[in-house]
XYZ file of C-alpha atoms in Angstrom:
162
model
C -4.834 -60.750 35.014
C -2.009 -63.454 34.942
C 0.578 -60.898 34.030
C 1.200 -62.619 30.802
C 0.672 -59.882 28.133
C 1.300 -62.512 25.341
C 2.536 -59.817 23.042
C -0.806 -57.743 23.681
C -1.131 -54.069 22.972
C -0.917 -52.127 26.214
C -4.507 -51.416 27.213
C -3.494 -47.702 27.728
C -3.230 -47.254 24.105
C -6.791 -48.681 23.412
C -9.885 -46.618 22.890
C -12.342 -47.248 25.875
C -14.491 -50.408 25.862
C -12.081 -52.149 23.353
C -10.553 -55.450 24.166
C -6.705 -56.153 23.544
C -5.467 -59.094 22.032
C -5.690 -60.778 25.464
C -9.200 -60.179 25.862
C -8.861 -57.667 28.686
C -10.477 -54.162 28.333
C -8.433 -51.409 28.748
C -8.334 -48.819 31.759
C -11.154 -46.531 30.949
C -9.931 -43.269 32.774
C -6.259 -43.817 30.839
C -7.706 -44.664 27.644
C -9.993 -41.372 27.593
C -6.638 -39.364 28.335
C -5.109 -41.112 25.457
C -8.004 -40.217 23.136
C -8.212 -36.842 24.043
C -4.450 -36.342 23.724
C -4.621 -37.888 20.367
C -7.688 -35.359 19.624
C -5.907 -32.313 20.586
C -2.700 -33.168 18.655
C -4.784 -33.786 15.360
C -6.678 -30.511 15.895
C -3.527 -28.533 16.586
C -1.779 -30.042 13.532
C -4.923 -29.723 11.135
C -7.024 -26.726 10.407
C -10.237 -25.886 8.730
C -9.375 -26.483 5.350
C -7.697 -29.692 6.257
C -4.128 -28.854 5.515
C -1.482 -29.500 8.135
C 0.510 -26.725 9.651
C 3.472 -28.030 7.666
C 1.328 -27.269 4.654
C 1.208 -23.565 5.368
C 3.482 -20.529 4.906
C 4.403 -18.557 7.733
C 1.702 -16.251 7.186
C -0.970 -18.984 7.136
C -1.495 -19.261 3.235
C -1.199 -22.613 1.062
C 1.973 -22.337 -0.930
C -0.057 -22.507 -4.083
C -1.728 -19.335 -3.202
C 1.372 -17.196 -2.288
C 0.681 -13.688 -3.529
C 2.853 -10.616 -2.898
C 1.580 -8.600 0.311
C -0.674 -5.693 -0.268
C 0.586 -2.178 -0.365
C 0.113 0.074 2.611
C -2.812 2.037 2.155
C -2.532 5.785 0.565
C -2.537 8.572 2.999
C -5.822 10.241 3.413
C -7.108 12.742 1.265
C -7.048 16.642 2.260
C -9.278 18.880 0.997
C -7.881 21.533 -1.372
C -9.424 24.666 -0.758
C -9.435 27.273 -3.720
C -9.205 30.916 -2.384
C -11.001 33.306 -4.590
C -10.158 36.445 -2.316
C -6.720 36.994 -3.829
C -6.615 35.716 -7.243
C -3.571 36.710 -9.057
C -3.105 37.205 -12.433
C -0.140 38.004 -14.493
C -0.472 39.378 -18.033
C 2.784 39.400 -19.983
C 2.781 42.307 -22.840
C 5.376 42.223 -25.630
C 3.596 45.277 -27.694
C 4.446 47.746 -24.703
C 7.350 46.065 -23.155
C 6.110 46.539 -19.689
C 5.914 43.107 -18.262
C 7.944 40.803 -20.352
C 9.097 38.474 -17.057
C 8.489 37.880 -13.695
C 11.276 37.806 -10.867
C 12.118 34.608 -8.853
C 9.863 34.651 -5.926
C 7.616 31.906 -3.666
C 4.001 32.509 -3.420
C 2.112 32.966 -0.175
C -0.526 30.470 -0.961
C -0.320 26.550 -0.181
C -0.462 25.417 -3.874
C 0.077 27.420 -7.235
C -2.166 26.977 -10.059
C -0.928 28.395 -13.423
C -3.109 28.310 -16.388
C -1.737 29.374 -19.877
C -4.028 31.783 -21.563
C -1.975 32.153 -24.942
C -0.239 30.149 -27.594
C 3.116 30.768 -26.955
C 5.763 28.775 -28.542
C 6.655 31.384 -31.017
C 3.065 31.916 -32.064
C 2.117 34.838 -29.567
C 5.573 35.693 -28.280
C 9.146 34.190 -28.124
C 10.650 32.440 -24.665
C 8.521 32.687 -21.530
C 7.807 29.502 -19.225
C 7.978 29.085 -15.636
C 11.541 28.366 -14.446
C 11.905 26.302 -11.090
C 15.274 26.969 -9.407
C 15.022 23.476 -7.485
C 14.812 21.673 -11.342
C 17.082 24.038 -12.694
C 14.566 23.832 -15.600
C 11.825 25.912 -17.496
C 8.089 24.246 -17.884
C 6.357 25.391 -21.133
C 2.526 25.197 -21.221
C 0.676 25.208 -24.150
C -2.915 27.200 -24.269
C -5.342 25.866 -21.921
C -2.601 23.602 -20.024
C -2.469 24.182 -16.168
C 0.560 23.487 -13.851
C -0.013 22.863 -10.179
C 3.139 23.182 -7.736
C 3.561 23.872 -4.172
C 3.633 27.909 -3.409
C 6.797 27.742 -1.325
C 8.777 26.682 -4.340
C 10.832 29.237 -5.977
C 10.100 29.730 -9.617
C 9.962 32.877 -11.797
C 8.392 33.700 -15.463
C 10.827 33.862 -18.138
C 11.303 36.831 -20.378
C 9.127 36.835 -23.265
C 9.776 38.750 -26.488
C 8.080 39.677 -29.950
């Protein structure tokens, strides 16, 4: 080596065994290290789909495929057990004027399931319905429809008339 680089590319940046402009061959160990460093940088900045890390969103998806995050999974389902040991049926009777309403109460069940077995709405009787304190509202069911609500919810059977 005569010390004159003559504008040649430094040998440390040359791949192993490739001569520089001045005909000298680069240092093999230094050249291997430079190539390995370059491969590591390339691997870190590119991923499997060939997109650079700058081409990705914070969540790692390409910008063109931005989708809103998935909603959280629903809570696990619980088994609803129907207890037939103590069914409770309330029959309102306008003809005898005995049972025309049901006072405000809560039920001892986890859930209350009401099914209307009459026409109501002025056909079989006037008034009626189930009043809920928390809603300050009365729900009127048509024949054959059902209403399911927590048994601890305070409610009453509104007065019926003929």
